[in-house]
PDB file of C-alpha atoms in Angstrom:
ATOM      1  CA  UNK A 263     113.369 -34.005 -66.694  1.00  0.00           C
ATOM      2  CA  UNK A 264     109.970 -35.396 -66.628  1.00  0.00           C
ATOM      3  CA  UNK A 265     109.020 -36.240 -63.186  1.00  0.00           C
ATOM      4  CA  UNK A 266     106.953 -39.600 -62.912  1.00  0.00           C
ATOM      5  CA  UNK A 267     106.493 -42.768 -60.600  1.00  0.00           C
ATOM      6  CA  UNK A 268     109.487 -44.809 -60.667  1.00  0.00           C
ATOM      7  CA  UNK A 269     108.341 -48.371 -61.497  1.00  0.00           C
ATOM      8  CA  UNK A 270     104.658 -47.283 -61.647  1.00  0.00           C
ATOM      9  CA  UNK A 271     103.151 -50.681 -62.969  1.00  0.00           C
ATOM     10  CA  UNK A 272      99.901 -51.238 -61.011  1.00  0.00           C
ATOM     11  CA  UNK A 273      98.056 -47.915 -59.951  1.00  0.00           C
ATOM     12  CA  UNK A 274      95.767 -50.139 -57.709  1.00  0.00           C
ATOM     13  CA  UNK A 275      98.739 -51.609 -56.035  1.00  0.00           C
ATOM     14  CA  UNK A 276      98.034 -50.176 -52.464  1.00  0.00           C
ATOM     15  CA  UNK A 277      94.358 -49.354 -52.930  1.00  0.00           C
ATOM     16  CA  UNK A 278      92.622 -52.761 -52.233  1.00  0.00           C
ATOM     17  CA  UNK A 279      89.834 -51.752 -50.055  1.00  0.00           C
ATOM     18  CA  UNK A 280      87.630 -49.715 -52.268  1.00  0.00           C
ATOM     19  CA  UNK A 281      89.186 -46.330 -51.146  1.00  0.00           C
ATOM     20  CA  UNK A 282      90.125 -43.444 -53.287  1.00  0.00           C
ATOM     21  CA  UNK A 283      93.843 -43.175 -51.763  1.00  0.00           C
ATOM     22  CA  UNK A 284      95.975 -45.721 -50.307  1.00  0.00           C
ATOM     23  CA  UNK A 285      97.906 -45.346 -46.894  1.00  0.00           C
ATOM     24  CA  UNK A 286     101.182 -44.226 -48.786  1.00  0.00           C
ATOM     25  CA  UNK A 287      99.220 -41.694 -50.705  1.00  0.00           C
ATOM     26  CA  UNK A 288      97.618 -39.996 -47.833  1.00  0.00           C
ATOM     27  CA  UNK A 289     100.917 -40.012 -46.100  1.00  0.00           C
ATOM     28  CA  UNK A 290     102.561 -38.238 -48.874  1.00  0.00           C
ATOM     29  CA  UNK A 291      99.824 -35.801 -49.103  1.00  0.00           C
ATOM     30  CA  UNK A 292     100.098 -34.790 -45.371  1.00  0.00           C
ATOM     31  CA  UNK A 293     103.882 -34.683 -45.763  1.00  0.00           C
ATOM     32  CA  UNK A 294     103.621 -32.133 -48.744  1.00  0.00           C
ATOM     33  CA  UNK A 295     100.279 -30.301 -48.170  1.00  0.00           C
ATOM     34  CA  UNK A 296      99.840 -27.334 -48.576  1.00  0.00           C
ATOM     35  CA  UNK A 297     102.917 -25.804 -50.281  1.00  0.00           C
ATOM     36  CA  UNK A 298     104.493 -28.636 -52.176  1.00  0.00           C
ATOM     37  CA  UNK A 299     103.383 -30.185 -55.436  1.00  0.00           C
ATOM     38  CA  UNK A 300     103.389 -33.833 -55.416  1.00  0.00           C
ATOM     39  CA  UNK A 301     102.442 -37.144 -56.968  1.00  0.00           C
ATOM     40  CA  UNK A 302      99.805 -39.671 -55.717  1.00  0.00           C
ATOM     41  CA  UNK A 303      98.273 -42.884 -56.626  1.00  0.00           C
ATOM     42  CA  UNK A 304      94.289 -42.947 -56.785  1.00  0.00           C
ATOM     43  CA  UNK A 305      91.677 -45.649 -57.424  1.00  0.00           C
ATOM     44  CA  UNK A 306      89.160 -43.902 -59.820  1.00  0.00           C
ATOM     45  CA  UNK A 307      90.434 -44.679 -63.104  1.00  0.00           C
ATOM     46  CA  UNK A 308      87.672 -47.061 -63.912  1.00  0.00           C
ATOM     47  CA  UNK A 309      84.915 -44.966 -62.472  1.00  0.00           C
ATOM     48  CA  UNK A 310      81.518 -45.085 -64.754  1.00  0.00           C
ATOM     49  CA  UNK A 311      80.837 -41.489 -64.331  1.00  0.00           C
ATOM     50  CA  UNK A 312      84.273 -40.498 -65.839  1.00  0.00           C
ATOM     51  CA  UNK A 313      84.073 -42.285 -69.086  1.00  0.00           C
ATOM     52  CA  UNK A 314      83.422 -40.412 -72.441  1.00  0.00           C
ATOM     53  CA  UNK A 315      79.909 -41.228 -72.982  1.00  0.00           C
ATOM     54  CA  UNK A 316      78.997 -40.375 -69.538  1.00  0.00           C
ATOM     55  CA  UNK A 317      80.807 -37.127 -69.822  1.00  0.00           C
ATOM     56  CA  UNK A 318      78.921 -36.261 -73.071  1.00  0.00           C
ATOM     57  CA  UNK A 319      75.669 -36.829 -71.317  1.00  0.00           C
ATOM     58  CA  UNK A 320      76.870 -34.667 -68.217  1.00  0.00           C
ATOM     59  CA  UNK A 321      78.049 -31.771 -70.565  1.00  0.00           C
ATOM     60  CA  UNK A 322      74.411 -31.629 -72.050  1.00  0.00           C
ATOM     61  CA  UNK A 323      73.047 -31.267 -68.585  1.00  0.00           C
ATOM     62  CA  UNK A 324      75.460 -28.505 -67.419  1.00  0.00           C
ATOM     63  CA  UNK A 325      74.529 -24.728 -67.888  1.00  0.00           C
ATOM     64  CA  UNK A 326      76.264 -23.055 -70.726  1.00  0.00           C
ATOM     65  CA  UNK A 327      78.355 -20.907 -68.326  1.00  0.00           C
ATOM     66  CA  UNK A 328      79.845 -24.003 -66.700  1.00  0.00           C
ATOM     67  CA  UNK A 329      81.187 -25.503 -70.111  1.00  0.00           C
ATOM     68  CA  UNK A 330      84.101 -24.243 -72.138  1.00  0.00           C
ATOM     69  CA  UNK A 331      85.380 -25.646 -75.370  1.00  0.00           C
ATOM     70  CA  UNK A 332      88.507 -24.824 -77.318  1.00  0.00           C
ATOM     71  CA  UNK A 333      88.312 -26.295 -80.822  1.00  0.00           C
ATOM     72  CA  UNK A 334      91.246 -28.027 -82.306  1.00  0.00           C
ATOM     73  CA  UNK A 335      91.535 -25.691 -85.264  1.00  0.00           C
ATOM     74  CA  UNK A 336      90.881 -22.531 -83.462  1.00  0.00           C
ATOM     75  CA  UNK A 337      93.571 -19.848 -82.473  1.00  0.00           C
ATOM     76  CA  UNK A 338      95.090 -20.409 -79.198  1.00  0.00           C
ATOM     77  CA  UNK A 339      93.167 -18.654 -76.467  1.00  0.00           C
ATOM     78  CA  UNK A 340      90.006 -18.529 -78.383  1.00  0.00           C
ATOM     79  CA  UNK A 341      87.119 -20.459 -76.361  1.00  0.00           C
ATOM     80  CA  UNK A 342      83.609 -21.178 -76.988  1.00  0.00           C
ATOM     81  CA  UNK A 343      80.565 -21.747 -75.139  1.00  0.00           C
ATOM     82  CA  UNK A 344      78.148 -24.456 -76.042  1.00  0.00           C
ATOM     83  CA  UNK A 345      76.154 -23.780 -79.400  1.00  0.00           C
ATOM     84  CA  UNK A 346      78.730 -21.123 -80.765  1.00  0.00           C
ATOM     85  CA  UNK A 347      80.228 -23.658 -83.096  1.00  0.00           C
ATOM     86  CA  UNK A 348      76.942 -24.992 -84.291  1.00  0.00           C
ATOM     87  CA  UNK A 349      77.605 -28.319 -82.815  1.00  0.00           C
ATOM     88  CA  UNK A 350      75.987 -29.656 -79.582  1.00  0.00           C
ATOM     89  CA  UNK A 351      78.326 -30.103 -76.816  1.00  0.00           C
ATOM     90  CA  UNK A 352      77.653 -33.758 -76.255  1.00  0.00           C
ATOM     91  CA  UNK A 353      78.768 -34.372 -79.801  1.00  0.00           C
ATOM     92  CA  UNK A 354      81.880 -32.006 -79.398  1.00  0.00           C
ATOM     93  CA  UNK A 355      82.736 -34.563 -76.189  1.00  0.00           C
ATOM     94  CA  UNK A 356      82.186 -37.655 -78.278  1.00  0.00           C
ATOM     95  CA  UNK A 357      84.176 -36.425 -81.175  1.00  0.00           C
ATOM     96  CA  UNK A 358      87.211 -34.829 -79.446  1.00  0.00           C
ATOM     97  CA  UNK A 359      89.353 -37.761 -80.216  1.00  0.00           C
ATOM     98  CA  UNK A 360      89.011 -37.128 -83.918  1.00  0.00           C
ATOM     99  CA  UNK A 361      88.607 -33.278 -84.010  1.00  0.00           C
ATOM    100  CA  UNK A 362      90.975 -32.511 -81.267  1.00  0.00           C
ATOM    101  CA  UNK A 363      90.861 -29.380 -78.953  1.00  0.00           C
ATOM    102  CA  UNK A 364      89.627 -29.530 -75.193  1.00  0.00           C
ATOM    103  CA  UNK A 365      86.739 -29.020 -73.086  1.00  0.00           C
ATOM    104  CA  UNK A 366      86.258 -28.154 -69.499  1.00  0.00           C
ATOM    105  CA  UNK A 367      83.169 -29.102 -67.568  1.00  0.00           C
ATOM    106  CA  UNK A 368      82.772 -27.221 -64.470  1.00  0.00           C
ATOM    107  CA  UNK A 369      80.709 -27.119 -61.256  1.00  0.00           C
ATOM    108  CA  UNK A 370      79.822 -30.830 -61.940  1.00  0.00           C
ATOM    109  CA  UNK A 371      79.027 -31.571 -58.357  1.00  0.00           C
ATOM    110  CA  UNK A 372      75.699 -29.718 -58.855  1.00  0.00           C
ATOM    111  CA  UNK A 373      74.444 -32.830 -60.667  1.00  0.00           C
ATOM    112  CA  UNK A 374      73.330 -36.282 -59.123  1.00  0.00           C
ATOM    113  CA  UNK A 375      76.312 -38.716 -58.746  1.00  0.00           C
ATOM    114  CA  UNK A 376      79.024 -35.973 -59.207  1.00  0.00           C
ATOM    115  CA  UNK A 377      78.223 -34.552 -55.672  1.00  0.00           C
ATOM    116  CA  UNK A 378      79.024 -38.138 -54.282  1.00  0.00           C
ATOM    117  CA  UNK A 379      82.053 -38.436 -56.287  1.00  0.00           C
ATOM    118  CA  UNK A 380      83.434 -35.161 -55.090  1.00  0.00           C
ATOM    119  CA  UNK A 381      82.493 -36.128 -51.394  1.00  0.00           C
ATOM    120  CA  UNK A 382      84.067 -39.524 -52.054  1.00  0.00           C
ATOM    121  CA  UNK A 383      87.498 -38.050 -52.982  1.00  0.00           C
ATOM    122  CA  UNK A 384      87.509 -35.372 -50.177  1.00  0.00           C
ATOM    123  CA  UNK A 385      86.435 -37.555 -47.418  1.00  0.00           C
ATOM    124  CA  UNK A 386      89.778 -39.330 -47.070  1.00  0.00           C
ATOM    125  CA  UNK A 387      91.752 -36.171 -47.284  1.00  0.00           C
ATOM    126  CA  UNK A 388      89.401 -33.754 -45.291  1.00  0.00           C
ATOM    127  CA  UNK A 389      91.045 -34.716 -41.896  1.00  0.00           C
ATOM    128  CA  UNK A 390      94.587 -34.148 -43.314  1.00  0.00           C
ATOM    129  CA  UNK A 391      93.480 -30.846 -44.772  1.00  0.00           C
ATOM    130  CA  UNK A 392      91.741 -29.612 -41.699  1.00  0.00           C
ATOM    131  CA  UNK A 393      94.973 -30.580 -39.749  1.00  0.00           C
ATOM    132  CA  UNK A 394      97.105 -28.134 -41.713  1.00  0.00           C
ATOM    133  CA  UNK A 395      94.948 -25.291 -43.008  1.00  0.00           C
ATOM    134  CA  UNK A 396      91.563 -25.566 -41.401  1.00  0.00           C
ATOM    135  CA  UNK A 397      88.176 -26.181 -42.786  1.00  0.00           C
ATOM    136  CA  UNK A 398      87.446 -27.130 -46.416  1.00  0.00           C
ATOM    137  CA  UNK A 399      85.598 -24.206 -48.086  1.00  0.00           C
ATOM    138  CA  UNK A 400      83.727 -24.025 -51.453  1.00  0.00           C
ATOM    139  CA  UNK A 401      84.899 -27.426 -52.695  1.00  0.00           C
ATOM    140  CA  UNK A 402      84.226 -27.895 -56.419  1.00  0.00           C
ATOM    141  CA  UNK A 403      84.786 -30.557 -59.270  1.00  0.00           C
ATOM    142  CA  UNK A 404      85.697 -29.884 -62.733  1.00  0.00           C
ATOM    143  CA  UNK A 405      86.457 -32.500 -65.406  1.00  0.00           C
ATOM    144  CA  UNK A 406      88.753 -31.727 -68.316  1.00  0.00           C
ATOM    145  CA  UNK A 407      88.823 -33.654 -71.709  1.00  0.00           C
ATOM    146  CA  UNK A 408      91.741 -33.145 -73.728  1.00  0.00           C
ATOM    147  CA  UNK A 409      92.053 -34.244 -77.462  1.00  0.00           C
ATOM    148  CA  UNK A 410      95.089 -35.725 -78.952  1.00  0.00           C
ATOM    149  CA  UNK A 411      97.974 -33.249 -78.895  1.00  0.00           C
ATOM    150  CA  UNK A 412      95.878 -30.650 -77.152  1.00  0.00           C
ATOM    151  CA  UNK A 413      97.216 -28.173 -74.496  1.00  0.00           C
ATOM    152  CA  UNK A 414      95.687 -25.852 -72.082  1.00  0.00           C
ATOM    153  CA  UNK A 415      97.162 -22.489 -71.404  1.00  0.00           C
ATOM    154  CA  UNK A 416      99.345 -21.375 -68.737  1.00  0.00           C
ATOM    155  CA  UNK A 417      97.156 -20.152 -65.762  1.00  0.00           C
ATOM    156  CA  UNK A 418      96.643 -20.334 -62.206  1.00  0.00           C
ATOM    157  CA  UNK A 419      93.748 -20.913 -59.570  1.00  0.00           C
ATOM    158  CA  UNK A 420      93.397 -19.242 -56.394  1.00  0.00           C
ATOM    159  CA  UNK A 421      92.390 -22.685 -54.738  1.00  0.00           C
ATOM    160  CA  UNK A 422      94.255 -25.682 -53.711  1.00  0.00           C
ATOM    161  CA  UNK A 423      93.808 -28.367 -56.493  1.00  0.00           C
ATOM    162  CA  UNK A 424      94.031 -32.128 -57.059  1.00  0.00           C
ATOM    163  CA  UNK A 425      94.118 -33.341 -60.538  1.00  0.00           C
ATOM    164  CA  UNK A 426      93.257 -37.100 -60.768  1.00  0.00           C
ATOM    165  CA  UNK A 427      94.182 -38.716 -64.370  1.00  0.00           C
ATOM    166  CA  UNK A 428      91.427 -41.146 -65.251  1.00  0.00           C
ATOM    167  CA  UNK A 429      92.072 -41.955 -68.939  1.00  0.00           C
ATOM    168  CA  UNK A 430      95.161 -41.240 -71.394  1.00  0.00           C
ATOM    169  CA  UNK A 431      98.449 -39.703 -70.344  1.00  0.00           C
ATOM    170  CA  UNK A 432      99.109 -36.008 -70.066  1.00  0.00           C
ATOM    171  CA  UNK A 433     102.014 -33.798 -68.804  1.00  0.00           C
ATOM    172  CA  UNK A 434     101.306 -31.036 -66.090  1.00  0.00           C
ATOM    173  CA  UNK A 435     104.111 -28.538 -66.059  1.00  0.00           C
ATOM    174  CA  UNK A 436     104.431 -26.312 -62.924  1.00  0.00           C
ATOM    175  CA  UNK A 437     106.132 -23.063 -62.875  1.00  0.00           C
ATOM    176  CA  UNK A 438     107.693 -20.995 -60.015  1.00  0.00           C
ATOM    177  CA  UNK A 439     105.632 -17.937 -58.886  1.00  0.00           C
ATOM    178  CA  UNK A 440     108.018 -15.415 -60.072  1.00  0.00           C
ATOM    179  CA  UNK A 441     107.856 -11.552 -60.676  1.00  0.00           C
ATOM    180  CA  UNK A 442     107.320 -12.356 -64.381  1.00  0.00           C
ATOM    181  CA  UNK A 443     104.085 -14.361 -63.685  1.00  0.00           C
ATOM    182  CA  UNK A 444     102.659 -12.429 -60.927  1.00  0.00           C
ATOM    183  CA  UNK A 445     104.327  -8.952 -60.593  1.00  0.00           C
ATOM    184  CA  UNK A 446     106.722  -7.476 -58.045  1.00  0.00           C
ATOM    185  CA  UNK A 447     105.227  -8.927 -54.746  1.00  0.00           C
ATOM    186  CA  UNK A 448     104.721 -12.468 -56.284  1.00  0.00           C
ATOM    187  CA  UNK A 449     101.053 -12.344 -56.682  1.00  0.00           C
ATOM    188  CA  UNK A 450      98.616 -11.836 -59.450  1.00  0.00           C
ATOM    189  CA  UNK A 451      95.966  -8.864 -59.359  1.00  0.00           C
ATOM    190  CA  UNK A 452      94.903  -8.222 -55.867  1.00  0.00           C
ATOM    191  CA  UNK A 453      91.270  -7.543 -56.973  1.00  0.00           C
ATOM    192  CA  UNK A 454      90.500 -11.025 -58.336  1.00  0.00           C
ATOM    193  CA  UNK A 455      91.057 -13.685 -55.790  1.00  0.00           C
ATOM    194  CA  UNK A 456      88.243 -16.184 -56.737  1.00  0.00           C
ATOM    195  CA  UNK A 457      88.702 -17.173 -60.302  1.00  0.00           C
ATOM    196  CA  UNK A 458      91.274 -19.187 -62.557  1.00  0.00           C
ATOM    197  CA  UNK A 459      93.242 -16.724 -64.584  1.00  0.00           C
ATOM    198  CA  UNK A 460      95.325 -17.248 -67.633  1.00  0.00           C
ATOM    199  CA  UNK A 461      98.717 -16.076 -67.630  1.00  0.00           C
ATOM    200  CA  UNK A 462     100.547 -14.397 -70.587  1.00  0.00           C
ATOM    201  CA  UNK A 463     103.316 -16.735 -71.955  1.00  0.00           C
ATOM    202  CA  UNK A 464     107.044 -15.958 -72.045  1.00  0.00           C
ATOM    203  CA  UNK A 465     109.503 -18.233 -73.899  1.00  0.00           C
ATOM    204  CA  UNK A 466     111.681 -17.927 -70.754  1.00  0.00           C
ATOM    205  CA  UNK A 467     109.182 -19.883 -68.836  1.00  0.00           C
ATOM    206  CA  UNK A 468     110.008 -23.185 -70.602  1.00  0.00           C
ATOM    207  CA  UNK A 469     113.504 -23.445 -68.895  1.00  0.00           C
ATOM    208  CA  UNK A 470     111.945 -22.916 -65.341  1.00  0.00           C
ATOM    209  CA  UNK A 471     108.914 -25.512 -65.495  1.00  0.00           C
ATOM    210  CA  UNK A 472     108.950 -28.630 -63.897  1.00  0.00           C
ATOM    211  CA  UNK A 473     106.766 -31.455 -65.845  1.00  0.00           C
ATOM    212  CA  UNK A 474     105.057 -34.224 -64.153  1.00  0.00           C
ATOM    213  CA  UNK A 475     103.919 -37.233 -66.352  1.00  0.00           C
ATOM    214  CA  UNK A 476     100.431 -38.545 -65.385  1.00  0.00           C
ATOM    215  CA  UNK A 477      99.089 -41.892 -66.334  1.00  0.00           C
ATOM    216  CA  UNK A 478      95.500 -43.294 -65.240  1.00  0.00           C
ATOM    217  CA  UNK A 479      95.584 -43.937 -61.551  1.00  0.00           C
ATOM    218  CA  UNK A 480      97.977 -41.093 -60.962  1.00  0.00           C
ATOM    219  CA  UNK A 481      97.205 -37.607 -59.416  1.00  0.00           C
ATOM    220  CA  UNK A 482      98.988 -34.583 -58.685  1.00  0.00           C
ATOM    221  CA  UNK A 483      98.174 -31.867 -56.039  1.00  0.00           C
ATOM    222  CA  UNK A 484      98.804 -28.177 -57.005  1.00  0.00           C
ATOM    223  CA  UNK A 485      99.363 -25.719 -54.189  1.00  0.00           C
ATOM    224  CA  UNK A 486      97.001 -22.594 -54.553  1.00  0.00           C
ATOM    225  CA  UNK A 487      98.107 -19.981 -57.027  1.00  0.00           C
ATOM    226  CA  UNK A 488     100.774 -22.224 -58.545  1.00  0.00           C
ATOM    227  CA  UNK A 489     101.086 -21.453 -62.235  1.00  0.00           C
ATOM    228  CA  UNK A 490     100.662 -24.520 -64.535  1.00  0.00           C
ATOM    229  CA  UNK A 491      99.708 -25.738 -67.949  1.00  0.00           C
ATOM    230  CA  UNK A 492      98.771 -29.109 -69.249  1.00  0.00           C
ATOM    231  CA  UNK A 493      99.609 -30.877 -72.745  1.00  0.00           C
ATOM    232  CA  UNK A 494      98.292 -33.887 -73.803  1.00  0.00           C
ATOM    233  CA  UNK A 495      99.803 -37.051 -75.652  1.00  0.00           C
ATOM    234  CA  UNK A 496      98.401 -39.066 -78.568  1.00  0.00           C
ATOM    235  CA  UNK A 497      95.092 -40.376 -77.223  1.00  0.00           C
ATOM    236  CA  UNK A 498      92.049 -38.692 -75.354  1.00  0.00           C
ATOM    237  CA  UNK A 499      92.878 -37.536 -71.821  1.00  0.00           C
ATOM    238  CA  UNK A 500      90.340 -37.302 -69.136  1.00  0.00           C
ATOM    239  CA  UNK A 501      91.031 -36.028 -65.590  1.00  0.00           C
ATOM    240  CA  UNK A 502      89.017 -34.949 -62.747  1.00  0.00           C
ATOM    241  CA  UNK A 503      90.190 -31.623 -60.799  1.00  0.00           C
ATOM    242  CA  UNK A 504      89.056 -31.108 -57.166  1.00  0.00           C
ATOM    243  CA  UNK A 505      89.466 -27.821 -56.009  1.00  0.00           C
ATOM    244  CA  UNK A 506      88.890 -26.268 -52.587  1.00  0.00           C
ATOM    245  CA  UNK A 507      89.718 -23.080 -50.529  1.00  0.00           C
ATOM    246  CA  UNK A 508      90.721 -23.447 -46.846  1.00  0.00           C
ATOM    247  CA  UNK A 509      90.759 -21.157 -43.947  1.00  0.00           C
ATOM    248  CA  UNK A 510      94.427 -20.540 -44.608  1.00  0.00           C
ATOM    249  CA  UNK A 511      94.058 -19.761 -48.404  1.00  0.00           C
ATOM    250  CA  UNK A 512      90.838 -17.633 -47.836  1.00  0.00           C
ATOM    251  CA  UNK A 513      92.989 -15.496 -45.097  1.00  0.00           C
ATOM    252  CA  UNK A 514      95.795 -15.188 -47.794  1.00  0.00           C
ATOM    253  CA  UNK A 515      93.256 -14.099 -50.541  1.00  0.00           C
ATOM    254  CA  UNK A 516      91.741 -11.402 -48.032  1.00  0.00           C
ATOM    255  CA  UNK A 517      95.193 -10.238 -47.114  1.00  0.00           C
ATOM    256  CA  UNK A 518      95.940  -9.764 -50.792  1.00  0.00           C
ATOM    257  CA  UNK A 519      92.633  -7.979 -51.239  1.00  0.00           C
ATOM    258  CA  UNK A 520      93.775  -5.655 -48.445  1.00  0.00           C
ATOM    259  CA  UNK A 521      97.025  -5.072 -50.173  1.00  0.00           C
ATOM    260  CA  UNK A 522      95.156  -3.861 -53.314  1.00  0.00           C
ATOM    261  CA  UNK A 523      93.177  -1.411 -51.130  1.00  0.00           C
ATOM    262  CA  UNK A 524      96.372  -0.263 -49.464  1.00  0.00           C
ATOM    263  CA  UNK A 525      97.934   0.405 -53.164  1.00  0.00           C
ATOM    264  CA  UNK A 526      94.724   2.496 -54.023  1.00  0.00           C
ATOM    265  CA  UNK A 527      95.697   4.621 -50.944  1.00  0.00           C
ATOM    266  CA  UNK A 528      99.138   5.046 -52.268  1.00  0.00           C
ATOM    267  CA  UNK A 529     100.836   2.711 -50.084  1.00  0.00           C
ATOM    268  CA  UNK A 530     103.326  -0.053 -50.682  1.00  0.00           C
ATOM    269  CA  UNK A 531     102.325  -3.134 -48.503  1.00  0.00           C
ATOM    270  CA  UNK A 532     104.420  -6.081 -47.958  1.00  0.00           C
ATOM    271  CA  UNK A 533     103.240  -9.272 -49.799  1.00  0.00           C
ATOM    272  CA  UNK A 534     101.032 -11.754 -48.225  1.00  0.00           C
ATOM    273  CA  UNK A 535     103.029 -14.311 -46.197  1.00  0.00           C
ATOM    274  CA  UNK A 536     103.462 -17.662 -47.799  1.00  0.00           C
ATOM    275  CA  UNK A 537     102.924 -20.949 -45.881  1.00  0.00           C
ATOM    276  CA  UNK A 538     103.566 -21.447 -43.112  1.00  0.00           C
ATOM    277  CA  UNK A 539     102.925 -17.823 -42.376  1.00  0.00           C
ATOM    278  CA  UNK A 540      99.497 -16.742 -41.432  1.00  0.00           C
ATOM    279  CA  UNK A 541      97.676 -13.497 -42.848  1.00  0.00           C
ATOM    280  CA  UNK A 542      95.066 -13.357 -40.239  1.00  0.00           C
ATOM    281  CA  UNK A 543      95.771  -9.583 -39.243  1.00  0.00           C
ATOM    282  CA  UNK A 544      95.438  -8.433 -42.819  1.00  0.00           C
ATOM    283  CA  UNK A 545      92.515 -10.652 -43.521  1.00  0.00           C
ATOM    284  CA  UNK A 546      90.460  -9.322 -40.539  1.00  0.00           C
ATOM    285  CA  UNK A 547      91.130  -5.866 -41.649  1.00  0.00           C
ATOM    286  CA  UNK A 548      89.896  -6.487 -45.169  1.00  0.00           C
ATOM    287  CA  UNK A 549      86.739  -8.448 -43.762  1.00  0.00           C
ATOM    288  CA  UNK A 550      86.013  -5.336 -41.757  1.00  0.00           C
ATOM    289  CA  UNK A 551      86.713  -2.717 -44.385  1.00  0.00           C
ATOM    290  CA  UNK A 552      84.863  -4.417 -47.246  1.00  0.00           C
ATOM    291  CA  UNK A 553      81.638  -3.909 -45.271  1.00  0.00           C
ATOM    292  CA  UNK A 554      82.271   0.014 -45.888  1.00  0.00           C
ATOM    293  CA  UNK A 555      81.588   0.618 -49.437  1.00  0.00           C
ATOM    294  CA  UNK A 556      82.972   4.139 -49.800  1.00  0.00           C
ATOM    295  CA  UNK A 557      86.330   3.006 -48.468  1.00  0.00           C
ATOM    296  CA  UNK A 558      87.148   0.928 -51.473  1.00  0.00           C
TER     297      UNK A 558
END
């Protein structure tokens, strides 16, 4: 069953004062954050910085390392950096509706206008985030453009993530954190806690996935390290992904790094605690030990 808003007819229904999120959306966020995936309404669907022409210009201004493109006719998992296909990235974005594939524009908050856009989204949620998981750390913005029928691979990110659908429709499928995904302690490799990572696909995942349908004006919150994949419909899809670490998720990541060190020493540590557990003991140990190079 695909989860969606029942009777979702007017995405601006409760957003009449120019804010990004209405009171119901903020209440729903507080009720579910940080451990529960949930749907929200937002008011950015017509934002001038998020249309296709604006994104084509944006892509041409980003450093190559912040742009990833997967051609529609390329083998799954084969991604390119700008220039590798012989086509300028701005042209790739403009023609994605015809040529297919997908593009990911990362760290867009480094450019004028998009920093303010990131701040605009987070300013309404920051007090709610801090109430639960402490300070917002390393907030970033990524824009994802999907061509017709495109899909992005099964993956996870170590940060909290909020995906706001701006144009077109897509399905976000979330998978449980299991041994098959993350190994015996329910977590991915302990030595890489800062980067998004793709996960190998197993056919058995399809029966465990929970799909959420997203239309313009809808958003979905994904807990940190939640396995997920995106698949698009018949038209171009544009979405804005806001990610951030929190004091809680940073401690959980450091606890995982400490566990990795213990494994190198032949120990079998308990996995980090999931929310609402705290991992401050292991996190503190790792923050001290990582300053001693010969220990790890």
